[in-house]
Short mmCIF file of C-alpha atoms in Angstrom, two decimals:
data_model
loop_
_atom_site.label_atom_id
_atom_site.label_comp_id
_atom_site.label_asym_id
_atom_site.label_seq_id
_atom_site.Cartn_x
_atom_site.Cartn_y
_atom_site.Cartn_z
CA UNK A 1 5.27 14.51 24.23
CA UNK A 2 4.52 13.38 28.04
CA UNK A 3 1.79 11.20 26.13
CA UNK A 4 4.59 9.20 23.33
CA UNK A 5 7.03 8.39 26.61
CA UNK A 6 4.42 6.74 28.53
CA UNK A 7 3.06 4.82 25.91
CA UNK A 8 6.88 3.69 25.22
CA UNK A 9 6.44 2.63 28.57
CA UNK A 10 3.89 0.48 28.53
CA UNK A 11 5.19 -1.22 25.16
CA UNK A 12 8.44 -1.41 27.46
CA UNK A 13 7.54 -5.61 27.77
CA UNK A 14 7.02 -6.50 24.31
CA UNK A 15 9.69 -5.08 22.77
CA UNK A 16 13.36 -6.97 21.13
CA UNK A 17 15.26 -7.95 24.06
CA UNK A 18 17.17 -4.32 25.59
CA UNK A 19 15.47 -2.05 24.73
CA UNK A 20 12.67 -1.96 27.52
CA UNK A 21 15.42 -0.86 30.36
CA UNK A 22 16.72 2.45 27.44
CA UNK A 23 13.01 3.17 27.91
CA UNK A 24 12.09 2.60 31.08
CA UNK A 25 14.92 4.81 31.48
CA UNK A 26 14.03 7.00 29.22
CA UNK A 27 9.90 6.83 30.26
CA UNK A 28 11.30 8.41 33.71
CA UNK A 29 13.53 11.49 32.68
CA UNK A 30 10.57 14.37 30.85
CA UNK A 31 12.18 14.92 27.75
CA UNK A 32 14.88 17.56 26.50
CA UNK A 33 12.84 18.57 23.72
CA UNK A 34 10.11 17.38 20.72
CA UNK A 35 13.62 16.31 19.12
CA UNK A 36 15.54 14.37 21.46
CA UNK A 37 12.45 12.39 22.64
CA UNK A 38 12.90 9.27 21.37
CA UNK A 39 16.35 9.10 21.10
CA UNK A 40 16.90 5.75 23.52
CA UNK A 41 14.44 4.31 20.68
CA UNK A 42 15.98 5.24 17.78
CA UNK A 43 18.93 4.29 18.45
CA UNK A 44 16.94 0.21 19.24
CA UNK A 45 15.12 0.37 15.57
CA UNK A 46 17.23 2.48 13.69
CA UNK A 47 19.75 0.89 11.74
CA UNK A 48 23.03 2.27 11.27
CA UNK A 49 22.18 2.73 15.37
CA UNK A 50 23.27 0.38 17.76
CA UNK A 51 20.53 -1.91 17.11
CA UNK A 52 21.53 -5.16 16.50
CA UNK A 53 20.93 -5.85 13.68
CA UNK A 54 22.24 -2.62 12.72
CA UNK A 55 26.08 -4.92 12.84
CA UNK A 56 24.61 -7.34 10.13
CA UNK A 57 23.98 -3.89 7.53
CA UNK A 58 27.19 -3.03 8.41
CA UNK A 59 28.25 -5.60 7.30
CA UNK A 60 25.91 -6.43 4.79
CA UNK A 61 26.95 -3.16 2.53
CA UNK A 62 30.39 -3.66 2.43
CA UNK A 63 29.65 -7.52 0.51
CA UNK A 64 28.50 -7.79 -2.71
CA UNK A 65 24.31 -7.29 -3.13
CA UNK A 66 22.20 -9.61 -5.15
CA UNK A 67 18.87 -9.03 -5.81
CA UNK A 68 15.53 -11.02 -5.35
CA UNK A 69 16.58 -13.48 -8.19
CA UNK A 70 17.91 -16.48 -6.73
CA UNK A 71 21.46 -16.74 -7.71
CA UNK A 72 21.28 -13.34 -9.89
CA UNK A 73 23.59 -10.14 -8.97
CA UNK A 74 22.70 -6.71 -8.32
CA UNK A 75 22.71 -3.06 -7.35
CA UNK A 76 18.76 -2.90 -4.84
CA UNK A 77 20.51 -2.92 -1.36
CA UNK A 78 18.89 -4.64 0.95
CA UNK A 79 17.34 -7.32 -1.71
CA UNK A 80 19.05 -10.78 -0.97
CA UNK A 81 20.47 -13.87 -2.50
CA UNK A 82 19.91 -17.92 -1.52
CA UNK A 83 23.44 -18.03 -0.93
CA UNK A 84 23.27 -14.70 0.59
CA UNK A 85 20.73 -16.14 3.33
CA UNK A 86 22.57 -19.57 3.44
CA UNK A 87 25.43 -16.93 4.52
CA UNK A 88 23.37 -15.16 6.73
CA UNK A 89 22.19 -17.90 8.24
CA UNK A 90 25.21 -20.01 9.15
CA UNK A 91 26.52 -16.67 10.75
CA UNK A 92 23.74 -15.58 13.03
CA UNK A 93 23.14 -13.02 11.28
CA UNK A 94 19.77 -14.27 9.93
CA UNK A 95 17.70 -16.18 12.27
CA UNK A 96 13.70 -15.57 10.84
CA UNK A 97 12.11 -15.77 7.84
CA UNK A 98 9.32 -13.85 7.26
CA UNK A 99 6.78 -16.10 5.22
CA UNK A 100 4.31 -13.87 3.00
CA UNK A 101 1.25 -13.51 0.92
CA UNK A 102 -1.57 -10.36 0.19
CA UNK A 103 -5.27 -10.87 1.50
CA UNK A 104 -7.86 -9.38 0.26
CA UNK A 105 -7.23 -6.02 2.57
CA UNK A 106 -4.18 -5.41 1.15
CA UNK A 107 -3.16 -7.28 4.73
CA UNK A 108 0.10 -9.10 4.62
CA UNK A 109 -0.13 -12.99 5.70
CA UNK A 110 1.67 -15.43 6.66
CA UNK A 111 4.03 -17.28 9.08
CA UNK A 112 6.88 -17.03 10.66
CA UNK A 113 10.40 -19.56 10.36
CA UNK A 114 13.05 -20.22 11.38
CA UNK A 115 16.11 -19.38 8.64
CA UNK A 116 17.40 -22.97 9.15
CA UNK A 117 13.63 -24.40 8.17
CA UNK A 118 13.00 -21.95 4.95
CA UNK A 119 15.86 -22.94 3.20
CA UNK A 120 15.95 -26.69 4.28
CA UNK A 121 11.89 -26.53 2.83
CA UNK A 122 9.64 -23.82 2.39
CA UNK A 123 12.30 -22.70 -0.75
CA UNK A 124 11.88 -26.06 -2.44
CA UNK A 125 8.14 -27.23 -1.00
CA UNK A 126 7.00 -23.92 -0.02
CA UNK A 127 4.48 -23.52 2.67
CA UNK A 128 0.38 -24.43 3.26
CA UNK A 129 -2.34 -21.70 4.74
CA UNK A 130 -5.91 -22.22 5.09
CA UNK A 131 -8.40 -20.75 2.33
CA UNK A 132 -10.26 -18.72 4.47
CA UNK A 133 -7.50 -16.36 4.28
CA UNK A 134 -8.80 -15.61 1.04
CA UNK A 135 -12.38 -15.36 1.97
CA UNK A 136 -12.04 -13.80 5.50
CA UNK A 137 -13.19 -9.72 6.91
CA UNK A 138 -11.09 -7.73 8.31
CA UNK A 139 -12.11 -9.20 11.94
CA UNK A 140 -10.43 -13.09 10.27
CA UNK A 141 -13.94 -14.24 10.33
CA UNK A 142 -14.73 -17.16 7.75
CA UNK A 143 -17.79 -16.03 5.21
CA UNK A 144 -20.43 -17.61 3.86
CA UNK A 145 -20.42 -16.83 0.65
CA UNK A 146 -17.25 -18.18 -2.08
CA UNK A 147 -17.03 -20.50 -4.03
CA UNK A 148 -13.35 -20.44 -3.03
CA UNK A 149 -13.55 -21.12 -0.02
CA UNK A 150 -16.73 -22.44 2.04
CA UNK A 151 -17.63 -24.74 4.82
CA UNK A 152 -19.09 -27.26 2.07
CA UNK A 153 -15.64 -27.03 0.92
CA UNK A 154 -13.53 -28.30 4.30
CA UNK A 155 -11.62 -24.51 4.35
CA UNK A 156 -8.39 -26.54 2.91
CA UNK A 157 -5.19 -26.26 2.48
CA UNK A 158 -3.14 -23.02 -0.62
CA UNK A 159 0.41 -23.05 -1.53
CA UNK A 160 2.56 -19.96 -0.87
CA UNK A 161 5.08 -20.10 -3.27
CA UNK A 162 8.45 -17.64 -1.87
CA UNK A 163 9.02 -15.34 -4.72
CA UNK A 164 13.10 -14.94 -4.59
CA UNK A 165 13.06 -11.76 -5.91
CA UNK A 166 11.35 -10.28 -3.75
CA UNK A 167 13.35 -12.34 -0.89
CA UNK A 168 15.44 -8.98 1.77
CA UNK A 169 16.61 -7.99 5.02
CA UNK A 170 13.35 -6.52 7.14
CA UNK A 171 15.94 -4.65 8.33
CA UNK A 172 12.78 -3.09 11.26
CA UNK A 173 12.54 -6.58 12.89
CA UNK A 174 16.37 -8.03 14.32
CA UNK A 175 17.66 -10.66 12.26
CA UNK A 176 15.15 -10.93 10.29
CA UNK A 177 14.71 -11.21 6.50
CA UNK A 178 10.67 -11.85 4.39
CA UNK A 179 9.86 -13.19 1.21
CA UNK A 180 6.36 -12.58 -0.23
CA UNK A 181 5.01 -15.24 -1.79
CA UNK A 182 2.29 -16.20 -4.92
CA UNK A 183 -0.90 -18.59 -3.86
CA UNK A 184 -1.28 -21.10 -6.52
CA UNK A 185 -3.79 -24.28 -7.00
CA UNK A 186 -3.19 -26.91 -4.71
CA UNK A 187 -4.29 -29.40 -8.16
CA UNK A 188 -3.72 -26.71 -11.37
CA UNK A 189 -0.24 -26.07 -9.87
CA UNK A 190 -0.93 -22.42 -11.94
CA UNK A 191 -1.64 -19.14 -10.05
CA UNK A 192 -5.29 -18.62 -7.95
CA UNK A 193 -6.92 -16.79 -10.52
CA UNK A 194 -8.57 -15.00 -6.72
CA UNK A 195 -4.79 -13.69 -5.23
CA UNK A 196 -4.32 -10.10 -5.74
CA UNK A 197 -0.88 -10.65 -7.16
CA UNK A 198 -2.44 -13.32 -9.04
CA UNK A 199 -4.94 -10.85 -11.07
CA UNK A 200 -1.61 -8.19 -11.06
CA UNK A 201 0.75 -10.19 -12.32
CA UNK A 202 -2.18 -10.96 -15.29
CA UNK A 203 -2.57 -7.87 -16.30
CA UNK A 204 1.26 -7.67 -16.52
CA UNK A 205 1.39 -10.64 -19.02
CA UNK A 206 -1.49 -9.21 -20.90
CA UNK A 207 0.64 -6.35 -21.50
CA UNK A 208 3.72 -8.63 -22.80
CA UNK A 209 1.27 -10.45 -24.86
CA UNK A 210 -0.71 -7.43 -25.90
CA UNK A 211 2.69 -5.47 -28.46
CA UNK A 212 5.39 -6.19 -25.69
CA UNK A 213 5.48 -3.65 -23.02
CA UNK A 214 5.83 -3.77 -19.51
CA UNK A 215 4.08 -1.53 -17.45
CA UNK A 216 6.25 1.49 -15.00
CA UNK A 217 5.18 2.85 -11.98
CA UNK A 218 4.78 4.22 -8.52
CA UNK A 219 2.71 4.88 -5.71
CA UNK A 220 2.51 7.88 -3.13
CA UNK A 221 1.60 6.48 0.22
CA UNK A 222 0.26 8.86 3.26
CA UNK A 223 -0.64 8.86 6.49
CA UNK A 224 -1.10 10.48 9.78
CA UNK A 225 0.79 10.00 12.69
CA UNK A 226 -0.98 10.59 16.54
CA UNK A 227 1.27 10.16 19.83
CA UNK A 228 -0.63 7.85 21.49
CA UNK A 229 0.19 4.40 20.23
CA UNK A 230 -2.47 1.21 18.55
CA UNK A 231 -3.00 0.24 21.88
CA UNK A 232 -4.23 3.14 23.12
CA UNK A 233 -6.20 4.65 20.42
CA UNK A 234 -7.90 1.65 20.19
CA UNK A 235 -9.13 2.14 23.87
CA UNK A 236 -9.88 5.40 23.43
CA UNK A 237 -12.16 3.94 21.06
CA UNK A 238 -9.49 6.01 18.35
CA UNK A 239 -11.39 9.10 19.21
CA UNK A 240 -9.69 12.26 20.13
CA UNK A 241 -6.03 10.66 19.60
CA UNK A 242 -3.23 13.48 19.26
CA UNK A 243 -1.68 14.18 16.34
CA UNK A 244 2.31 14.39 15.99
CA UNK A 245 1.85 18.01 15.57
CA UNK A 246 0.65 20.41 15.94
CA UNK A 247 0.10 22.53 12.29
CA UNK A 248 -0.68 21.64 9.47
CA UNK A 249 2.92 21.02 7.46
CA UNK A 250 2.50 20.55 3.69
CA UNK A 251 5.87 20.93 2.57
CA UNK A 252 6.80 22.63 6.50
CA UNK A 253 9.88 21.24 7.33
CA UNK A 254 10.37 22.30 11.47
CA UNK A 255 7.76 20.35 11.67
CA UNK A 256 8.58 17.30 9.73
CA UNK A 257 11.98 17.94 12.08
CA UNK A 258 9.91 16.97 14.75
CA UNK A 259 8.61 13.65 13.33
CA UNK A 260 11.69 12.91 12.06
CA UNK A 261 11.90 10.83 15.05
CA UNK A 262 9.52 8.61 12.90
CA UNK A 263 10.28 9.69 9.36
CA UNK A 264 14.24 8.94 9.77
CA UNK A 265 13.87 5.72 10.58
CA UNK A 266 11.47 4.12 8.13
CA UNK A 267 13.08 6.11 5.36
CA UNK A 268 16.74 4.60 6.41
CA UNK A 269 14.81 1.12 6.97
CA UNK A 270 13.13 0.81 3.17
CA UNK A 271 16.49 1.71 1.67
CA UNK A 272 17.89 -1.02 3.77
CA UNK A 273 15.52 -3.37 2.80
CA UNK A 274 15.69 -2.98 -0.84
CA UNK A 275 12.87 -0.33 -1.41
CA UNK A 276 14.38 2.35 -2.44
CA UNK A 277 12.96 5.85 -0.44
CA UNK A 278 13.28 9.10 -2.82
CA UNK A 279 11.60 11.33 -0.55
CA UNK A 280 9.57 12.60 2.62
CA UNK A 281 7.55 15.21 3.09
CA UNK A 282 5.54 17.41 5.18
CA UNK A 283 1.53 17.08 3.49
CA UNK A 284 -1.30 19.01 4.16
CA UNK A 285 -2.33 17.23 7.47
CA UNK A 286 -1.95 18.10 10.53
CA UNK A 287 0.52 14.96 11.84
CA UNK A 288 0.77 14.60 7.68
CA UNK A 289 2.84 12.86 6.01
CA UNK A 290 4.12 11.52 3.01
CA UNK A 291 7.30 9.22 2.05
CA UNK A 292 7.70 7.58 -2.01
CA UNK A 293 9.43 4.87 -2.96
CA UNK A 294 11.31 4.97 -6.72
CA UNK A 295 8.72 3.84 -9.41
CA UNK A 296 10.08 0.22 -10.70
CA UNK A 297 7.83 -2.13 -12.82
CA UNK A 298 4.47 -2.74 -11.41
CA UNK A 299 5.14 -6.00 -9.91
CA UNK A 300 7.68 -4.28 -7.82
CA UNK A 301 6.32 -1.69 -7.52
CA UNK A 302 3.02 -3.28 -5.64
CA UNK A 303 5.59 -5.62 -3.96
CA UNK A 304 7.74 -2.95 -2.12
CA UNK A 305 4.16 -0.41 -0.87
CA UNK A 306 3.14 -3.22 0.67
CA UNK A 307 6.14 -3.60 2.55
CA UNK A 308 6.68 -0.33 3.24
CA UNK A 309 3.84 -0.75 5.16
CA UNK A 310 4.13 -2.98 7.11
CA UNK A 311 7.43 -1.38 7.90
CA UNK A 312 6.38 0.89 9.29
CA UNK A 313 3.06 -0.56 11.49
CA UNK A 314 5.96 -2.48 12.65
CA UNK A 315 8.19 0.98 12.79
CA UNK A 316 5.28 2.55 14.82
CA UNK A 317 4.47 -0.70 17.16
CA UNK A 318 7.77 -0.26 18.48
CA UNK A 319 8.09 3.38 18.58
CA UNK A 320 4.48 2.73 21.17
CA UNK A 321 2.52 5.71 17.80
CA UNK A 322 0.66 5.21 16.28
CA UNK A 323 0.69 5.13 12.33
CA UNK A 324 -2.92 5.02 10.06
CA UNK A 325 -3.32 4.88 6.37
CA UNK A 326 -7.04 4.87 5.98
CA UNK A 327 -8.15 7.30 3.37
CA UNK A 328 -10.73 9.28 6.03
CA UNK A 329 -9.14 8.60 9.29
CA UNK A 330 -10.49 12.90 10.71
CA UNK A 331 -13.37 14.76 8.77
CA UNK A 332 -11.40 17.90 10.61
CA UNK A 333 -8.68 16.42 7.99
CA UNK A 334 -7.31 15.57 4.80
CA UNK A 335 -7.66 12.26 3.50
CA UNK A 336 -4.09 10.08 3.23
CA UNK A 337 -4.44 8.79 -0.53
CA UNK A 338 -2.32 7.07 -3.11
CA UNK A 339 -1.95 8.48 -5.67
CA UNK A 340 -0.19 5.93 -8.62
CA UNK A 341 1.89 7.09 -11.55
CA UNK A 342 1.44 4.77 -15.31
CA UNK A 343 3.33 4.81 -18.42
CA UNK A 344 3.85 1.30 -19.95
CA UNK A 345 7.20 0.79 -21.35
CA UNK A 346 9.31 -1.36 -24.85
CA UNK A 347 12.46 -1.89 -25.47
CA UNK A 348 14.31 0.50 -22.98
CA UNK A 349 11.29 3.36 -23.90
CA UNK A 350 9.30 5.49 -22.13
CA UNK A 351 5.67 4.03 -25.42
CA UNK A 352 4.02 7.03 -23.45
CA UNK A 353 6.45 9.77 -25.86
CA UNK A 354 4.88 10.57 -29.30
CA UNK A 355 4.47 13.90 -32.24
CA UNK A 356 1.19 13.88 -31.16
CA UNK A 357 -0.34 17.51 -29.28
CA UNK A 358 -2.99 17.03 -27.39
CA UNK A 359 -3.42 19.64 -24.41
CA UNK A 360 -0.09 21.26 -25.39
CA UNK A 361 1.17 17.00 -24.28
CA UNK A 362 3.27 16.19 -27.33
CA UNK A 363 2.07 11.35 -26.46
CA UNK A 364 1.73 9.04 -28.65
CA UNK A 365 -1.68 6.70 -29.81
CA UNK A 366 -1.07 4.87 -27.52
CA UNK A 367 -0.24 7.32 -24.26
CA UNK A 368 -4.66 8.26 -25.77
CA UNK A 369 -6.10 5.13 -26.33
CA UNK A 370 -4.34 4.23 -22.83
CA UNK A 371 -6.08 7.33 -21.38
CA UNK A 372 -9.69 6.68 -23.10
CA UNK A 373 -9.45 3.31 -21.52
CA UNK A 374 -8.33 4.26 -18.12
CA UNK A 375 -11.29 6.84 -17.76
CA UNK A 376 -13.35 5.14 -19.19
CA UNK A 377 -13.85 2.45 -17.37
CA UNK A 378 -13.36 3.82 -13.68
CA UNK A 379 -16.99 4.29 -12.34
CA UNK A 380 -17.50 0.71 -12.67
CA UNK A 381 -13.74 -0.64 -11.87
CA UNK A 382 -13.46 1.74 -8.90
CA UNK A 383 -14.02 -0.87 -5.82
CA UNK A 384 -10.81 -1.82 -6.93
CA UNK A 385 -9.40 2.14 -6.70
CA UNK A 386 -11.81 2.49 -3.72
CA UNK A 387 -12.60 -0.33 -1.35
CA UNK A 388 -13.20 0.63 1.63
CA UNK A 389 -17.03 2.54 3.23
CA UNK A 390 -14.10 5.00 4.42
CA UNK A 391 -12.88 5.61 0.92
CA UNK A 392 -15.29 7.93 0.03
CA UNK A 393 -15.59 10.56 2.08
CA UNK A 394 -12.12 11.11 1.71
CA UNK A 395 -13.65 12.75 -2.33
CA UNK A 396 -14.44 16.52 -0.88
CA UNK A 397 -14.83 19.24 -3.46
CA UNK A 398 -11.30 21.56 -1.94
CA UNK A 399 -9.71 18.82 -0.61
CA UNK A 400 -7.03 17.76 -3.21
CA UNK A 401 -8.14 14.96 -3.76
CA UNK A 402 -11.53 14.09 -7.16
CA UNK A 403 -14.29 14.37 -7.09
CA UNK A 404 -15.47 14.51 -11.70
CA UNK A 405 -13.67 11.93 -13.49
CA UNK A 406 -11.46 14.49 -16.35
CA UNK A 407 -8.52 14.77 -17.44
CA UNK A 408 -6.44 17.85 -17.63
CA UNK A 409 -1.83 19.15 -17.23
CA UNK A 410 -0.48 19.86 -13.69
CA UNK A 411 -3.87 20.20 -12.67
CA UNK A 412 -4.44 18.13 -9.07
CA UNK A 413 -8.17 19.23 -9.15
CA UNK A 414 -8.50 16.38 -11.70
CA UNK A 415 -8.21 12.89 -11.21
CA UNK A 416 -6.56 11.62 -13.99
CA UNK A 417 -3.40 14.67 -14.17
CA UNK A 418 -1.10 14.81 -17.10
CA UNK A 419 2.92 14.55 -15.56
CA UNK A 420 6.83 14.86 -17.38
CA UNK A 421 7.57 14.73 -20.98
CA UNK A 422 10.01 12.68 -23.58
CA UNK A 423 10.55 9.85 -21.25
CA UNK A 424 8.71 10.56 -17.73
CA UNK A 425 5.25 11.04 -19.45
CA UNK A 426 2.65 9.55 -17.73
CA UNK A 427 -0.24 9.34 -16.12
CA UNK A 428 -0.69 10.38 -11.99
CA UNK A 429 -4.71 8.89 -10.77
CA UNK A 430 -5.60 10.72 -7.58
CA UNK A 431 -8.62 8.48 -7.04
CA UNK A 432 -6.54 6.43 -5.40
CA UNK A 433 -7.05 6.62 -1.34
CA UNK A 434 -3.99 4.90 1.14
CA UNK A 435 -6.31 2.32 1.92
CA UNK A 436 -6.16 1.23 -1.42
CA UNK A 437 -4.44 -2.63 -2.63
CA UNK A 438 -1.73 -1.93 -4.55
CA UNK A 439 -2.12 -5.56 -6.19
CA UNK A 440 -5.75 -5.01 -6.78
CA UNK A 441 -5.54 -0.94 -7.73
CA UNK A 442 -2.32 -1.15 -10.40
CA UNK A 443 -4.96 -4.61 -11.72
CA UNK A 444 -7.68 -2.54 -12.52
CA UNK A 445 -5.97 0.98 -14.07
CA UNK A 446 -3.20 -1.74 -15.89
CA UNK A 447 -6.85 -2.60 -17.75
CA UNK A 448 -8.72 -0.19 -18.37
CA UNK A 449 -6.53 1.32 -20.34
CA UNK A 450 -4.82 -1.88 -22.37
CA UNK A 451 -8.37 -2.18 -22.98
CA UNK A 452 -8.13 1.46 -24.21
CA UNK A 453 -4.97 0.28 -26.31
CA UNK A 454 -6.60 -2.41 -27.60
CA UNK A 455 -9.52 -0.84 -28.69
CA UNK A 456 -8.59 2.19 -29.73
CA UNK A 457 -10.02 4.24 -27.26
CA UNK A 458 -9.87 8.35 -27.39
CA UNK A 459 -10.70 10.27 -24.14
CA UNK A 460 -12.38 13.22 -23.46
CA UNK A 461 -11.21 16.64 -23.99
CA UNK A 462 -8.38 17.63 -21.55
CA UNK A 463 -9.98 20.48 -19.44
CA UNK A 464 -9.18 23.11 -18.11
CA UNK A 465 -9.10 25.17 -14.66
CA UNK A 466 -10.15 24.70 -11.61
CA UNK A 467 -12.49 20.68 -12.32
CA UNK A 468 -14.77 20.73 -8.55
CA UNK A 469 -16.31 23.59 -10.19
CA UNK A 470 -17.79 22.14 -13.74
CA UNK A 471 -21.13 20.66 -13.05
CA UNK A 472 -21.82 18.26 -16.44
CA UNK A 473 -18.49 16.77 -15.78
CA UNK A 474 -19.28 12.80 -14.38
CA UNK A 475 -18.83 12.11 -11.37
CA UNK A 476 -16.86 9.25 -8.97
CA UNK A 477 -19.35 7.11 -7.00
CA UNK A 478 -20.87 8.63 -4.39
CA UNK A 479 -20.35 5.49 -1.73
CA UNK A 480 -19.10 1.99 -1.50
CA UNK A 481 -22.22 0.55 -2.31
CA UNK A 482 -22.60 3.25 -5.75
CA UNK A 483 -19.59 1.46 -6.76
CA UNK A 484 -20.51 -1.88 -5.59
CA UNK A 485 -23.23 -1.78 -7.13
CA UNK A 486 -21.05 -0.76 -10.43
CA UNK A 487 -18.64 -3.60 -10.53
CA UNK A 488 -21.19 -6.18 -9.66
CA UNK A 489 -23.21 -4.90 -13.08
CA UNK A 490 -19.59 -4.41 -15.51
CA UNK A 491 -19.95 -6.53 -18.73
CA UNK A 492 -15.10 -5.05 -18.93
CA UNK A 493 -14.59 -6.65 -14.81
CA UNK A 494 -15.89 -10.11 -15.19
CA UNK A 495 -14.47 -10.35 -18.83
CA UNK A 496 -11.54 -9.20 -17.40
CA UNK A 497 -11.19 -10.73 -14.42
CA UNK A 498 -13.39 -14.20 -15.18
CA UNK A 499 -16.67 -15.40 -13.57
CA UNK A 500 -15.93 -17.12 -10.55
CA UNK A 501 -13.18 -13.66 -9.65
CA UNK A 502 -15.06 -11.26 -10.49
CA UNK A 503 -17.80 -13.08 -8.61
CA UNK A 504 -15.83 -14.38 -5.76
CA UNK A 505 -14.78 -9.87 -5.59
CA UNK A 506 -18.20 -8.84 -5.92
CA UNK A 507 -19.23 -11.19 -2.40
CA UNK A 508 -16.47 -9.31 -0.56
CA UNK A 509 -16.92 -5.81 -1.83
CA UNK A 510 -21.09 -6.16 -0.62
CA UNK A 511 -19.54 -8.10 3.03
CA UNK A 512 -17.70 -5.42 3.83
CA UNK A 513 -20.80 -2.34 2.73
CA UNK A 514 -23.20 -4.98 4.95
CA UNK A 515 -21.11 -4.84 7.21
CA UNK A 516 -21.28 -1.16 7.63
CA UNK A 517 -24.85 -0.61 6.66
CA UNK A 518 -26.03 -3.21 10.07
CA UNK A 519 -23.28 -0.88 12.39
CA UNK A 520 -24.94 1.98 14.93
CA UNK A 521 -22.00 5.06 14.19
CA UNK A 522 -21.09 7.49 16.60
CA UNK A 523 -22.87 10.22 14.25
CA UNK A 524 -25.72 8.58 14.69
CA UNK A 525 -26.13 8.28 17.81
CA UNK A 526 -24.81 11.88 18.57
CA UNK A 527 -28.10 13.16 16.21
CA UNK A 528 -30.49 10.75 17.69
CA UNK A 529 -30.71 9.44 20.89
CA UNK A 530 -31.04 13.02 22.58
CA UNK A 531 -32.96 14.63 20.19
CA UNK A 532 -35.13 12.07 18.05
#
C-alpha cells in the first residue's frame, strides 16, 4: 500500500486547498493497516467527514429537497431547483456549476460557470461549444468525413441547453453543482439528432407514441481499481499496474473492506448528488468492483450513469488511485460489463407481466415481441453495446460475458437473461460492456424492442443449459470491424436513426476501427520483433 501513499503525495499540490498538507503528513508515515491508509484523504473527500462541502450537505439535508425540475419538489436527495441553487449561491455554498453534455464516446464535455453567471445567463440563453466535439476522436483531433461538422463547414457552434431536471449537487467537488445539457440545432431549435442524448430522447418519445409506454431501466457498471494514479499509469504505458486487492473478490467482504477507502465515499457522494445507490460488491476479477444504483426512467438512468462514471473518475483522481471502465483491461482478468435491465410501463403497471407461460415465465405478448425484436436486431446494433476495439475482447467462453445469442430464465451464460416476476419482470441484457455510451446502448435496446412490438416479432425458443457449449446458435460479432459492417449495411439502423445520423455513427465507428488497424501493438512486437 506504500505505492498508494506515494501517489497521493505526488498529487497533493493538485487537490483542493487544505488537502495537500494532510496528504504530505500522511505520506511521510507508514499506514497502520490497509484499512486506514486513506483516512486523511477520506476526511477531505467523503460527505459528512469534514470536507468543506460536507458542511453544506449537513444543512442541505435539513432543507426541503427539490427535483431537477425547475420549480417542483422531490424527495430525491442531491437534486436542486433553481430557487435552491439561487439560495446556495447567495450563501456562498455553491460557487461553480459544471455545465456538460455527452459526446459520442460517453464522456462529459462542457464548461465550468460561476454560479452567479450561470443563473444570470446560462439558464435562459444556454451556452455554445464547437461542433467538432461531436466529430472528434478520442484524442480530440478533428476527423474529416463527417457531414455534421467539418473544416468546410467552419466548425461552427452547437447550442447547449441545460436540462434543469438534471441540476444536482456534485458532492465530490468543492462547492459545485452540475447540470446536463441537450444539444440543440442553432437554426431549427430542435434537438440535434446526432447527439447521443437526443437519440435516446427520440426512442423514449417513440415508446410514448406507440402505446403511451414509459421505458424503465437500470445499468450495472463494473470497474477495476488500481493503486497507481492516472498519471503514473500513463507513464507506465498501463503495464504492470497494481490492483487494489490481491484476491478474486466476488462477493468477498474482507477484500471489499480493503477497498472501502474508495467505494464507501463513492456510494455516499452519489447518494448526495441525486444518484440513489442500492449497493456495492466485489466482482469476479482482482481489484474489480460493482456499484449499483436504483432503476429509473431510461433517460434519467442514462444521466445517472454518466454522473456515476464522472464521480468515480474524479474521486480516484483526488485519492491518488486509478479506476478504469475499459471492457477488458487485462487479458488475464475477466472484463467489466454494464448489464442493462429494461421493462415497459403504462399507467403505473409493468406491461411485461401477463398470463402467457413461456419457459416458466408468466408474461404478456408485448414482453415476447419486445424480446424478439431486441434479439433479432442485436448483430446490426452491436456497435451501440460494444463501441470500441477492446469491447470484443470481453466476450470469452466461461467469463460470464456472452458469446452466442440466446435467451433463458435466470441463466448467466445467456446474453438475454429473464429476471423477476409480476411487476419486477424484466429483461437483462448482458452484452454491453462498461465502456458503452449509455444513451446509445439504451437507444439500441429500445429501438429494437419497439420494432418487435410493432411487427409482433417472436423470440426463438428459450435455451436451457450452458449457452457457451451450444454450437447451433448465432454468434455475436467477433470484432468492431465486423460489427461496423453489419451496422453500416443495416436498413433497420438507417431507418431508426435517419440516414444522416446513421452515416455519422458509421463514420465514427469506422474511424475508431481504422485507428486500431494502423497501430502497432505490444502483442505484435513481443511475437515478431526477434523471432520473425
